[in-house]
Amino acid sequence: MQHKEAILSSYKRITPYIHNTPVLTSEGLNAIAGANLYFKCENFQKMGAFKMRGALNAVLQLSDVQKSRGVVTHSSGNFAQAVSLAAKQIGISAHIVMPENAPQVKKDAVLAYGGKITLCASTIEAREVATENIIKEIGATFIHPSNDLDVIYGNATACYELIEEHDYLDFIVAPVGGGGLLAGTALSASLFGRNCKAFGGEPIEVNDAYRSLKSGKIESNNTTNTIADGLRTQLGDINFPIIREFVEEIVCVEEVEILEAMKLIYQRLKIVVEPSSAVALAAVLKNKKHFSNKSIGIIISGGNVDLKSLPF
Amino acid sequence: MQHKEAILSSYKRITPYIHNTPVLTSEGLNAIAGANLYFKCENFQKMGAFKMRGALNAVLQLSDVQKSRGVVTHSSGNFAQAVSLAAKQIGISAHIVMPENAPQVKKDAVLAYGGKITLCASTIEAREVATENIIKEIGATFIHPSNDLDVIYGNATACYELIEEHDYLDFIVAPVGGGGLLAGTALSASLFGRNCKAFGGEPIEVNDAYRSLKSGKIESNNTTNTIADGLRTQLGDINFPIIREFVEEIVCVEEVEILEAMKLIYQRLKIVVEPSSAVALAAVLKNKKHFSNKSIGIIISGGNVDLKSLPF
């Protein structure tokens, strides 16, 4: 009940700042999948990804004192941009710790949204030291990209909107990286759906979440060898218990299956998505029997992709 | 008045068979353009382009005898697919005359929609002979891809839907190739808008429509040297007088401007479009002063692009 109220109040809190993103369907894709697919298009969200929801939900709950000191996060991806834009929208400062070797295009995106970048060496230790220094020196509030309940509740609102519009869904599938999207999705599927089950899709190359569910303890990845760059992150201790309780199953997919699903999304849905977004569709296509003739929501996580690096 | 009633009855006729496609906006693109842009996304239309509207409007008005004999068109692009699918939807046969050297991917698309392909040499004469033969032998009804009033009225329904949803638009801009989309768009802008003016966007490399407006007679292209492959076609004698009467101006754009606009659409709107679709945005960006702070509808004509050939 606590989760349910938290998601509803998060939704109310962030609604003035976000898009209620469209849900797209394709007869062609339905025929290929043998099921009815409903794509919740968070690539059309502000700054191009669902991360905007969690970031906003976190910054909007800061006290006035906290707001005056700003926020800090470490990310070289969508969450860096999301925190920068969310902070800008409410007029506070955002400090982003990024590795020196992050692509210039990602640094530029953060700067364009008004974020202040602190560069560090490309190690977890350096990242944590740089973040700690900002917290100590400026008193900025740290927001974790995925392992944070407010972020999870914010992320949950995408699935909540999807179910509000299509309340008959049998399954909802989301990609899993750090676990913040899947945890939020699973909460909303369980709390607002009518017997709606949540599935995760995960690249087999970085399947820490899949292995964590099997072993019952948080596992780590030894490689980051996947095109789904948003999913190379580590499952966290706040997400894991939620995923364990509310997610039916995590389906692991091969790189070639991610590429094939990504191509189908571009060709059939005519939308631009990140490789990570294709992982959920790949999981559905890998398990056609299980999903046969069902109504399935798929969370398209984002669309911030370097057009020069499209794998077609 | 005749045009107005024809468009309204066309809309009623085809509505059960088509999508009322979404209208997308982007704060980022508005900032770049210095205007408020409303993108009517016909890339999300059935078979991926506005051509579905005109094709349906033509086949749905055939008599029973005509239906029993099927339809024929010559096209290697979207109209071939549109006629194939429209014919399939009402259970009649579609004959498509295509040049032997048409890409296999386009032949496959026609076949997938149930069209019957007749191959011919890659000349206008061979195409016309092959089409004439089918008309004589089978009695099939010919449908021209653009220079046909029913096709124009069908195309006009995209702009009609856009104005129904956003009745305050100052301008509507569409790409011009054969002229069927621009003629229909201009009719709807003029007849249903509130002082809404229609503009065309045309690649400078194939600017027969622009030159025809200047000279007052139908001009031809000497080259087909544009990435906007859907716009390499010839202006027709049914479209021309409509365009002359109802279009405010045609703006010619360079290839590099088309590419830049296409990139912006992928990056900012997160949708997959054909190069031809980017020509209208390119025309707006080329004339920022003229469109400054105005509300502008832009018809995104289609999204059938070979992912392997994306120019990024």
Coordinates of C-alpha atoms in Angstrom, one line a residue:
Chain A
M1 CA 0.0 0.0 0.0
Q2 CA 2.9 2.3 0.8
H3 CA 4.3 1.7 -2.8
K4 CA 0.9 2.4 -4.3
E5 CA 0.4 5.8 -2.6
A6 CA 4.0 6.7 -3.3
I7 CA 3.6 6.1 -7.0
L8 CA 0.3 8.0 -7.2
S9 CA 1.7 11.0 -5.4
S10 CA 4.9 10.8 -7.5
Y11 CA 2.7 10.9 -10.6
K12 CA 0.8 13.9 -9.4
R13 CA 4.1 15.6 -8.5
I14 CA 5.9 15.2 -11.8
T15 CA 2.9 15.4 -14.2
P16 CA 3.2 19.1 -14.8
Y17 CA 6.8 18.7 -16.0
I18 CA 6.6 15.6 -18.2
H19 CA 4.9 14.3 -21.3
N20 CA 2.3 11.6 -21.1
T21 CA 4.1 9.8 -23.9
P22 CA 2.1 8.1 -26.7
V23 CA 1.5 4.4 -26.9
L24 CA 2.2 3.0 -30.4
T25 CA 1.0 -0.2 -32.0
S26 CA 1.9 -2.0 -35.3
E27 CA -0.2 -4.6 -37.0
G28 CA 3.0 -5.9 -38.7
L29 CA 4.8 -6.3 -35.4
N30 CA 1.8 -8.0 -33.8
A31 CA 1.8 -10.5 -36.7
I32 CA 5.5 -11.2 -36.2
A33 CA 5.1 -11.5 -32.4
G34 CA 1.8 -13.5 -32.5
A35 CA 0.6 -11.1 -29.8
N36 CA -0.8 -7.6 -29.3
L37 CA 2.0 -5.2 -28.5
Y38 CA 1.6 -1.8 -26.9
F39 CA 4.8 0.3 -27.0
K40 CA 5.0 3.0 -24.3
C41 CA 7.3 5.5 -26.1
E42 CA 9.5 7.1 -23.5
N43 CA 11.9 8.0 -26.4
F44 CA 9.4 10.9 -26.8
Q45 CA 9.8 11.9 -23.1
K46 CA 11.5 15.2 -22.3
M47 CA 15.3 14.8 -22.9
G48 CA 14.5 11.6 -24.7
A49 CA 14.2 8.9 -22.0
F50 CA 12.2 7.7 -19.0
K51 CA 15.0 8.8 -16.7
M52 CA 13.4 12.3 -16.7
R53 CA 10.6 10.9 -14.5
G54 CA 12.8 9.6 -11.7
A55 CA 15.1 12.6 -11.7
L56 CA 12.2 15.0 -11.5
N57 CA 10.5 13.0 -8.7
A58 CA 13.8 13.2 -6.7
V59 CA 14.5 16.9 -7.2
L60 CA 10.9 18.0 -6.6
Q61 CA 11.0 16.5 -3.1
L62 CA 14.1 18.4 -1.9
S63 CA 13.7 20.9 1.0
D64 CA 14.4 24.5 0.4
V65 CA 17.8 24.2 2.0
Q66 CA 18.7 21.2 -0.2
K67 CA 17.5 23.0 -3.3
S68 CA 19.8 26.0 -2.4
R69 CA 22.8 23.6 -2.4
G70 CA 21.9 21.7 -5.6
V71 CA 22.2 18.1 -6.5
V72 CA 24.9 15.8 -7.7
T73 CA 25.0 12.5 -9.6
H74 CA 27.5 10.4 -11.5
S75 CA 26.4 9.2 -14.9
S76 CA 27.7 9.5 -18.4
G77 CA 24.3 8.6 -19.9
N78 CA 20.6 9.6 -19.8
F79 CA 20.5 10.2 -16.1
A80 CA 23.1 12.9 -16.3
Q81 CA 20.9 14.8 -18.8
A82 CA 17.8 14.0 -16.8
V83 CA 19.1 15.5 -13.6
S84 CA 20.5 18.5 -15.4
L85 CA 17.2 19.3 -17.1
A86 CA 15.1 18.5 -14.0
A87 CA 17.3 20.8 -11.9
K88 CA 17.1 23.5 -14.5
Q89 CA 13.3 23.2 -14.6
I90 CA 13.0 24.0 -10.9
G91 CA 15.9 26.5 -10.9
I92 CA 18.6 24.7 -8.9
S93 CA 22.1 23.6 -9.8
A94 CA 23.1 20.1 -10.9
H95 CA 26.6 18.7 -10.6
I96 CA 27.4 15.8 -12.9
V97 CA 30.4 13.6 -12.3
M98 CA 31.6 12.1 -15.6
P99 CA 34.6 10.1 -16.6
E100 CA 37.2 12.1 -18.6
N101 CA 36.8 9.6 -21.5
A102 CA 33.0 10.1 -21.8
P103 CA 32.1 11.0 -25.4
Q104 CA 32.0 14.7 -26.1
V105 CA 28.4 14.4 -27.4
K106 CA 27.3 13.3 -24.0
K107 CA 29.2 16.1 -22.2
D108 CA 27.7 18.6 -24.6
A109 CA 24.2 17.3 -23.9
V110 CA 24.7 17.8 -20.1
L111 CA 26.0 21.3 -20.7
A112 CA 23.1 22.1 -23.0
Y113 CA 20.7 21.3 -20.2
G114 CA 22.7 23.5 -17.8
G115 CA 24.5 20.8 -15.8
K116 CA 27.9 21.5 -14.3
I117 CA 30.4 18.8 -15.2
T118 CA 33.2 17.5 -12.9
L119 CA 35.5 15.2 -14.8
C120 CA 37.2 12.3 -13.1
A121 CA 39.3 9.2 -14.0
S122 CA 37.4 6.3 -15.5
T123 CA 37.2 4.2 -12.4
I124 CA 34.5 3.6 -9.8
E125 CA 36.8 4.8 -7.1
A126 CA 37.6 8.1 -8.8
R127 CA 33.9 8.6 -9.5
E128 CA 32.9 8.1 -5.9
V129 CA 35.7 10.3 -4.6
A130 CA 34.7 13.1 -6.9
T131 CA 31.0 12.7 -5.9
E132 CA 31.9 12.7 -2.2
N133 CA 34.0 15.9 -2.6
I134 CA 31.0 17.7 -4.1
I135 CA 28.7 16.5 -1.4
K136 CA 31.2 17.7 1.3
E137 CA 32.2 21.0 -0.3
I138 CA 28.9 22.2 -1.6
G139 CA 26.5 20.2 0.5
A140 CA 24.8 19.0 -2.7
T141 CA 22.3 16.1 -2.4
F142 CA 23.3 12.9 -4.1
I143 CA 20.8 11.2 -6.4
H144 CA 21.6 7.7 -7.6
P145 CA 20.6 7.0 -11.2
S146 CA 18.6 3.8 -10.3
N147 CA 19.0 2.6 -6.8
D148 CA 16.8 5.1 -5.1
L149 CA 13.1 4.8 -4.1
D150 CA 12.1 8.2 -5.3
V151 CA 13.7 7.5 -8.7
I152 CA 12.0 4.1 -8.8
Y153 CA 8.6 5.6 -8.0
G154 CA 9.2 8.3 -10.7
N155 CA 10.1 5.6 -13.2
A156 CA 7.0 3.6 -12.2
T157 CA 4.8 6.4 -13.6
A158 CA 5.5 5.4 -17.2
C159 CA 3.9 2.0 -16.6
Y160 CA 1.1 3.6 -14.6
E161 CA 0.2 5.8 -17.6
L162 CA 0.3 2.8 -19.9
I163 CA -2.1 0.8 -17.7
E164 CA -4.4 3.8 -17.2
E165 CA -4.7 3.9 -21.0
H166 CA -4.8 0.1 -21.6
D167 CA -6.0 -1.6 -18.4
Y168 CA -6.3 -5.1 -20.0
L169 CA -2.6 -5.8 -20.4
D170 CA -1.5 -9.3 -19.5
F171 CA 2.2 -8.5 -19.4
I172 CA 4.5 -5.6 -19.2
V173 CA 8.1 -6.0 -20.3
A174 CA 11.0 -3.5 -19.5
P175 CA 14.7 -3.7 -20.0
V176 CA 16.9 -4.1 -16.9
G177 CA 20.3 -2.5 -16.3
G178 CA 20.6 -0.9 -12.9
G179 CA 17.1 -2.1 -12.2
G180 CA 15.4 1.2 -11.6
L181 CA 13.0 1.0 -14.6
L182 CA 12.2 -2.7 -14.1
A183 CA 11.5 -2.2 -10.3
G184 CA 9.2 0.7 -11.0
T185 CA 7.5 -1.0 -13.9
A186 CA 6.9 -4.2 -11.8
L187 CA 5.4 -2.2 -9.0
S188 CA 2.9 -0.4 -11.3
A189 CA 2.1 -3.6 -13.2
S190 CA 1.3 -5.4 -9.9
L191 CA -0.4 -2.5 -8.1
F192 CA -2.5 -1.0 -10.9
G193 CA -2.9 -3.9 -13.5
R194 CA -5.5 -6.5 -13.6
N195 CA -3.5 -9.6 -13.1
C196 CA -0.7 -8.0 -15.1
K197 CA 2.7 -9.7 -14.8
A198 CA 6.1 -7.9 -15.2
F199 CA 8.9 -9.3 -17.2
G200 CA 12.5 -8.1 -17.6
G201 CA 14.6 -8.2 -20.7
E202 CA 18.4 -8.3 -20.2
P203 CA 21.4 -8.7 -22.5
I204 CA 23.0 -12.1 -21.8
E205 CA 26.4 -10.4 -21.8
V206 CA 25.5 -8.3 -18.7
N207 CA 22.9 -10.5 -17.0
D208 CA 23.6 -9.6 -13.4
A209 CA 19.9 -9.2 -12.6
Y210 CA 19.0 -12.6 -14.2
R211 CA 21.7 -14.3 -12.2
S212 CA 20.8 -12.4 -9.0
L213 CA 17.3 -13.7 -9.2
K214 CA 18.6 -17.3 -9.6
S215 CA 21.1 -17.1 -6.8
G216 CA 19.1 -14.9 -4.4
K217 CA 22.0 -12.5 -3.9
I218 CA 23.2 -9.5 -5.9
E219 CA 25.6 -10.7 -8.7
S220 CA 28.0 -8.6 -10.7
N221 CA 28.9 -8.3 -14.4
N222 CA 32.4 -9.2 -15.5
T223 CA 32.1 -7.5 -18.9
T224 CA 30.2 -4.6 -20.5
N225 CA 30.2 -6.3 -23.9
T226 CA 26.7 -5.3 -25.1
I227 CA 25.4 -2.8 -27.6
A228 CA 22.8 -1.9 -25.1
D229 CA 25.0 0.7 -23.4
G230 CA 22.2 1.8 -21.0
L231 CA 22.1 -1.7 -19.4
R232 CA 25.8 -2.1 -18.5
T233 CA 25.1 -0.9 -15.0
Q234 CA 25.0 -2.8 -11.7
L235 CA 21.8 -4.0 -10.0
G236 CA 21.3 -2.2 -6.7
D237 CA 20.3 -3.3 -3.2
I238 CA 17.1 -1.2 -3.2
N239 CA 15.9 -2.5 -6.6
F240 CA 16.8 -6.1 -6.1
P241 CA 14.2 -6.9 -3.4
I242 CA 11.5 -5.2 -5.4
I243 CA 12.4 -7.0 -8.6
R244 CA 12.6 -10.3 -6.6
E245 CA 9.1 -9.8 -5.2
F246 CA 7.3 -8.3 -8.2
V247 CA 9.0 -9.5 -11.4
E248 CA 7.8 -12.8 -12.9
E249 CA 10.9 -13.6 -14.9
I250 CA 13.9 -12.0 -16.6
V251 CA 14.6 -13.2 -20.1
C252 CA 18.2 -13.0 -21.4
V253 CA 18.8 -12.1 -25.0
E254 CA 21.8 -12.4 -27.3
E255 CA 23.3 -9.4 -29.1
V256 CA 22.0 -10.5 -32.5
E257 CA 18.5 -10.7 -31.1
I258 CA 18.8 -7.1 -29.7
L259 CA 19.9 -5.9 -33.2
E260 CA 17.1 -7.7 -34.9
A261 CA 14.5 -6.2 -32.5
M262 CA 16.0 -2.7 -32.9
K263 CA 15.8 -3.0 -36.7
L264 CA 12.1 -4.1 -36.4
I265 CA 11.3 -1.1 -34.2
Y266 CA 12.9 1.3 -36.7
Q267 CA 11.3 -0.4 -39.7
R268 CA 7.9 -1.1 -38.4
L269 CA 7.2 1.5 -35.6
K270 CA 9.2 4.2 -37.5
I271 CA 10.7 5.5 -34.3
V272 CA 14.3 6.2 -33.2
V273 CA 15.3 4.2 -30.1
E274 CA 18.4 3.4 -28.2
P275 CA 19.7 -0.2 -28.4
S276 CA 18.6 -0.7 -24.7
S277 CA 15.0 -0.1 -25.7
A278 CA 15.1 -3.0 -28.1
V279 CA 15.9 -5.5 -25.4
A280 CA 12.3 -5.7 -24.2
L281 CA 11.0 -6.5 -27.6
A282 CA 13.8 -9.0 -28.1
A283 CA 12.7 -10.8 -24.9
V284 CA 9.1 -11.0 -26.2
L285 CA 10.2 -12.4 -29.6
K286 CA 12.4 -14.9 -27.9
N287 CA 9.5 -16.3 -25.9
K288 CA 6.7 -16.2 -28.4
K289 CA 5.0 -19.3 -27.0
H290 CA 4.7 -17.8 -23.6
F291 CA 3.3 -14.6 -24.8
S292 CA 1.1 -16.0 -27.6
N293 CA -2.1 -14.0 -28.3
K294 CA -1.6 -12.0 -25.1
S295 CA -1.7 -8.2 -24.7
I296 CA 1.8 -7.0 -23.9
G297 CA 3.0 -3.6 -22.8
I298 CA 6.6 -2.8 -23.8
I299 CA 8.5 0.1 -22.2
I300 CA 10.6 1.9 -24.9
S301 CA 13.1 3.3 -22.5
G302 CA 14.7 6.1 -24.6
G303 CA 15.8 7.4 -28.0
N304 CA 19.2 9.1 -27.3
V305 CA 21.4 7.4 -29.8
D306 CA 24.4 8.6 -31.8
L307 CA 23.0 8.5 -35.3
K308 CA 26.6 7.9 -36.6
S309 CA 26.7 4.6 -34.7
L310 CA 23.5 3.0 -35.8
P311 CA 24.1 -0.7 -36.3
F312 CA 22.3 -1.0 -39.6
Chain B
M1 CA -17.1 24.5 -52.9
Q2 CA -16.8 21.4 -55.0
H3 CA -13.3 20.7 -53.6
K4 CA -14.5 21.2 -50.0
E5 CA -17.3 18.6 -50.3
A6 CA -15.1 16.2 -52.1
I7 CA -12.4 16.3 -49.4
L8 CA -15.1 15.9 -46.7
S9 CA -16.6 12.9 -48.4
S10 CA -13.2 11.4 -49.1
Y11 CA -12.4 11.7 -45.4
K12 CA -15.6 9.9 -44.5
R13 CA -14.9 7.3 -47.1
I14 CA -11.3 6.4 -46.1
T15 CA -11.5 7.0 -42.3
P16 CA -12.3 3.4 -41.5
Y17 CA -9.2 2.2 -43.3
I18 CA -6.5 4.6 -42.2
H19 CA -4.9 5.9 -39.0
N20 CA -5.6 9.4 -37.8
T21 CA -1.8 9.9 -37.4
P22 CA -0.4 11.7 -34.3
V23 CA 0.9 15.3 -34.4
L24 CA 4.3 15.6 -32.7
T25 CA 6.0 18.7 -31.3
S26 CA 9.4 19.4 -29.9
E27 CA 10.5 22.3 -27.8
G28 CA 14.0 21.9 -29.0
L29 CA 13.0 22.2 -32.7
N30 CA 10.7 25.1 -31.9
A31 CA 13.7 26.9 -30.4
I32 CA 15.8 26.1 -33.5
A33 CA 13.1 27.3 -35.9
G34 CA 12.0 30.3 -33.8
A35 CA 8.4 29.2 -34.5
N36 CA 5.9 26.6 -33.2
L37 CA 6.0 23.5 -35.4
Y38 CA 3.3 20.8 -35.6
F39 CA 4.5 17.6 -37.4
K40 CA 1.7 15.6 -38.9
C41 CA 3.3 12.1 -38.9
E42 CA 2.2 10.2 -41.9
N43 CA 5.3 8.0 -41.4
F44 CA 3.0 6.3 -38.9
Q45 CA 0.3 5.9 -41.5
K46 CA -0.6 2.4 -42.8
M47 CA 2.2 1.1 -45.1
G48 CA 4.3 4.0 -43.8
A49 CA 3.2 7.0 -46.0
F50 CA 0.4 9.5 -46.8
K51 CA 0.1 7.7 -50.2
M52 CA -2.3 5.3 -48.5
R53 CA -4.9 8.0 -48.3
G54 CA -5.0 8.8 -52.0
A55 CA -4.8 5.1 -53.1
L56 CA -7.7 4.2 -50.8
N57 CA -9.8 7.1 -51.9
A58 CA -9.4 6.0 -55.5
V59 CA -10.0 2.2 -55.1
L60 CA -13.0 2.8 -52.8
Q61 CA -14.9 4.6 -55.6
L62 CA -14.6 1.9 -58.2
S63 CA -17.8 0.4 -59.5
D64 CA -18.4 -3.3 -58.9
V65 CA -17.4 -4.1 -62.5
Q66 CA -14.2 -2.1 -62.1
K67 CA -13.4 -3.8 -58.8
S68 CA -13.8 -7.2 -60.5
R69 CA -11.1 -6.2 -63.0
G70 CA -8.7 -4.7 -60.5
V71 CA -6.4 -1.7 -60.7
V72 CA -3.0 -0.9 -62.2
T73 CA -0.4 1.7 -61.5
H74 CA 3.2 2.3 -62.3
S75 CA 5.5 3.2 -59.4
S76 CA 8.6 1.8 -57.7
G77 CA 7.9 3.7 -54.5
N78 CA 5.3 4.2 -51.8
F79 CA 2.4 4.4 -54.2
A80 CA 3.0 0.9 -55.5
Q81 CA 2.7 -0.3 -51.9
A82 CA -0.2 1.9 -51.1
V83 CA -2.3 0.6 -54.1
S84 CA -1.3 -3.0 -53.3
L85 CA -2.5 -2.6 -49.7
A86 CA -5.6 -0.6 -50.5
A87 CA -6.6 -3.2 -53.1
K88 CA -6.0 -6.0 -50.6
Q89 CA -8.1 -4.3 -48.0
I90 CA -11.1 -4.3 -50.2
G91 CA -10.4 -7.6 -51.8
I92 CA -9.5 -6.7 -55.4
S93 CA -6.4 -7.3 -57.4
A94 CA -3.6 -4.7 -57.9
H95 CA -1.2 -4.7 -60.8
I96 CA 2.0 -2.8 -60.3
V97 CA 4.3 -1.9 -63.3
M98 CA 7.9 -1.5 -62.0
P99 CA 11.2 -1.1 -63.8
E100 CA 13.4 -4.3 -63.8
N101 CA 16.1 -2.4 -61.9
A102 CA 13.9 -1.4 -59.0
P103 CA 15.5 -2.4 -55.7
Q104 CA 14.5 -5.9 -54.6
V105 CA 13.4 -4.5 -51.2
K106 CA 10.7 -2.4 -53.0
K107 CA 9.6 -5.4 -55.0
D108 CA 9.4 -7.5 -51.9
A109 CA 7.3 -4.8 -50.2
V110 CA 4.7 -4.8 -53.0
L111 CA 4.6 -8.5 -53.0
A112 CA 4.1 -8.5 -49.2
Y113 CA 1.0 -6.4 -49.6
G114 CA -0.3 -8.7 -52.3
G115 CA 0.4 -6.6 -55.4
K116 CA 1.1 -8.4 -58.7
I117 CA 4.3 -7.0 -60.3
T118 CA 4.9 -6.6 -64.0
L119 CA 8.5 -5.8 -64.8
C120 CA 9.4 -3.5 -67.7
A121 CA 12.5 -1.7 -69.0
S122 CA 13.6 1.4 -67.1
T123 CA 12.1 3.9 -69.5
I124 CA 9.0 6.0 -69.5
E125 CA 7.9 4.5 -72.8
A126 CA 8.3 0.9 -71.6
R127 CA 6.4 1.7 -68.4
E128 CA 3.5 3.2 -70.4
V129 CA 3.4 0.3 -72.8
A130 CA 3.3 -2.2 -70.0
T131 CA 0.5 -0.3 -68.2
E132 CA -1.5 0.1 -71.4
N133 CA -1.2 -3.7 -72.0
I134 CA -2.6 -4.5 -68.6
I135 CA -5.5 -2.0 -69.1
K136 CA -6.3 -3.6 -72.5
E137 CA -5.9 -7.2 -71.5
I138 CA -7.5 -7.3 -68.1
G139 CA -9.6 -4.1 -68.2
A140 CA -7.9 -2.9 -65.0
T141 CA -8.5 0.7 -64.0
F142 CA -5.4 2.9 -64.0
I143 CA -4.6 5.0 -61.0
H144 CA -2.0 7.7 -61.3
P145 CA 0.3 8.1 -58.3
S146 CA -0.3 11.9 -58.0
N147 CA -2.0 13.5 -61.0
D148 CA -5.5 12.3 -60.2
L149 CA -8.2 14.3 -58.4
D150 CA -9.4 11.4 -56.2
V151 CA -5.8 10.8 -55.1
I152 CA -5.4 14.5 -54.4
Y153 CA -8.6 14.6 -52.3
G154 CA -7.4 11.5 -50.4
N155 CA -4.0 13.2 -49.7
A156 CA -5.8 16.3 -48.6
T157 CA -7.3 14.5 -45.6
A158 CA -3.9 14.5 -43.8
C159 CA -3.9 18.3 -43.7
Y160 CA -7.6 18.2 -42.9
E161 CA -7.0 16.1 -39.8
L162 CA -4.1 18.4 -38.8
I163 CA -6.3 21.5 -39.0
E164 CA -9.2 19.7 -37.2
E165 CA -6.8 19.2 -34.3
H166 CA -4.9 22.5 -34.5
D167 CA -7.2 25.1 -36.1
Y168 CA -4.9 28.1 -35.4
L169 CA -2.1 27.2 -37.8
D170 CA -0.7 30.1 -39.8
F171 CA 1.1 28.0 -42.4
I172 CA 1.2 24.4 -43.6
V173 CA 4.3 23.2 -45.4
A174 CA 4.5 20.0 -47.5
P175 CA 7.1 18.5 -49.8
V176 CA 6.4 18.6 -53.6
G177 CA 7.4 15.9 -56.1
G178 CA 4.6 14.9 -58.4
G179 CA 2.5 17.5 -56.6
G180 CA -0.3 15.3 -55.3
L181 CA 0.5 15.9 -51.7
L182 CA 1.1 19.6 -52.0
A183 CA -2.1 20.1 -54.1
G184 CA -4.2 18.3 -51.5
T185 CA -2.5 20.1 -48.6
A186 CA -3.1 23.5 -50.2
L187 CA -6.7 22.7 -50.8
S188 CA -7.3 21.7 -47.1
A189 CA -5.3 24.6 -45.8
S190 CA -7.3 27.1 -47.8
L191 CA -10.7 25.5 -47.3
F192 CA -10.5 24.5 -43.7
G193 CA -7.9 26.7 -42.1
R194 CA -8.4 30.2 -40.7
N195 CA -6.3 32.3 -43.0
C196 CA -3.8 29.4 -43.3
K197 CA -1.3 29.5 -46.1
A198 CA 0.2 26.6 -47.9
F199 CA 3.9 26.4 -48.7
G200 CA 5.8 23.8 -50.7
G201 CA 9.4 22.6 -50.1
E202 CA 11.3 21.3 -53.1
P203 CA 14.8 20.1 -53.6
I204 CA 16.6 22.6 -55.8
E205 CA 17.9 19.7 -57.9
V206 CA 14.4 18.7 -59.1
N207 CA 12.6 22.0 -58.8
D208 CA 10.2 21.6 -61.7
A209 CA 7.2 22.8 -59.5
Y210 CA 9.1 25.9 -58.4
R211 CA 10.0 26.7 -62.0
S212 CA 6.5 25.9 -63.3
L213 CA 5.0 28.5 -60.8
K214 CA 7.5 31.1 -62.1
S215 CA 7.0 30.4 -65.8
G216 CA 3.3 29.7 -65.7
K217 CA 3.7 26.4 -67.6
I218 CA 4.7 22.9 -66.5
E219 CA 8.5 22.6 -66.5
S220 CA 10.5 19.4 -66.4
N221 CA 13.5 18.1 -64.5
N222 CA 16.7 17.3 -66.3
T223 CA 18.3 15.4 -63.4
T224 CA 17.1 13.3 -60.5
N225 CA 20.1 14.2 -58.4
T226 CA 18.5 14.4 -54.9
I227 CA 18.5 12.2 -51.9
A228 CA 14.7 12.9 -51.6
D229 CA 13.9 10.0 -53.9
G230 CA 10.1 10.4 -53.5
L231 CA 10.3 13.9 -55.1
R232 CA 12.1 13.1 -58.3
T233 CA 8.8 12.8 -60.1
Q234 CA 7.2 15.2 -62.6
L235 CA 4.5 17.8 -61.8
G236 CA 1.2 17.0 -63.5
D237 CA -1.4 18.9 -65.3
I238 CA -4.2 18.3 -62.8
N239 CA -2.0 19.3 -59.8
F240 CA -0.5 22.3 -61.4
P241 CA -3.5 24.5 -61.6
I242 CA -4.5 23.7 -58.0
I243 CA -0.9 24.4 -56.8
R244 CA -0.9 27.7 -58.8
E245 CA -4.2 28.8 -57.2
F246 CA -3.8 27.7 -53.6
V247 CA 0.0 27.6 -52.9
E248 CA 1.6 30.7 -51.5
E249 CA 5.1 29.9 -52.5
I250 CA 7.5 27.0 -53.1
V251 CA 10.8 27.2 -51.3
C252 CA 13.8 25.4 -52.9
V253 CA 16.3 23.7 -50.6
E254 CA 19.9 22.4 -51.1
E255 CA 20.8 18.8 -50.5
V256 CA 22.9 19.7 -47.5
E257 CA 19.8 21.5 -46.0
I258 CA 17.7 18.4 -46.5
L259 CA 20.3 16.3 -44.8
E260 CA 20.5 18.7 -41.8
A261 CA 16.7 18.8 -41.5
M262 CA 16.5 15.0 -41.6
K263 CA 19.1 14.7 -38.9
L264 CA 17.2 17.1 -36.7
I265 CA 14.0 15.1 -37.2
Y266 CA 15.8 11.9 -36.1
Q267 CA 17.6 13.5 -33.2
R268 CA 14.9 15.7 -31.9
L269 CA 11.5 14.2 -32.9
K270 CA 12.9 10.6 -32.5
I271 CA 11.1 9.4 -35.6
V272 CA 12.2 7.5 -38.7
V273 CA 11.4 9.5 -41.9
E274 CA 12.3 9.3 -45.6
P275 CA 14.6 12.1 -46.9
S276 CA 11.6 13.5 -48.8
S277 CA 9.9 14.2 -45.5
A278 CA 12.8 16.4 -44.3
V279 CA 12.3 18.8 -47.3
A280 CA 9.4 20.6 -45.7
L281 CA 11.3 21.3 -42.4
A282 CA 14.3 22.4 -44.5
A283 CA 12.1 24.9 -46.2
V284 CA 11.0 26.3 -42.9
L285 CA 14.5 26.6 -41.5
K286 CA 15.7 28.3 -44.7
N287 CA 13.0 31.0 -44.2
K288 CA 13.1 31.6 -40.5
K289 CA 12.4 35.3 -40.9
H290 CA 9.2 34.7 -42.8
F291 CA 7.9 32.1 -40.3
S292 CA 9.2 33.8 -37.2
N293 CA 6.9 33.1 -34.1
K294 CA 4.2 31.6 -36.4
S295 CA 2.4 28.3 -35.9
I296 CA 3.4 26.0 -38.7
G297 CA 2.1 22.5 -39.7
I298 CA 4.6 20.3 -41.4
I299 CA 3.4 17.2 -43.3
I300 CA 5.9 14.3 -42.6
S301 CA 5.2 12.4 -45.8
G302 CA 6.5 8.9 -44.9
G303 CA 9.0 6.7 -43.2
N304 CA 9.9 4.0 -45.7
V305 CA 13.6 4.3 -45.8
D306 CA 16.3 1.7 -46.3
L307 CA 18.0 1.7 -42.9
K308 CA 21.3 0.6 -44.6
S309 CA 21.3 3.8 -46.6
L310 CA 20.7 6.4 -43.8
P311 CA 22.9 9.4 -44.6
F312 CA 24.3 9.8 -41.1

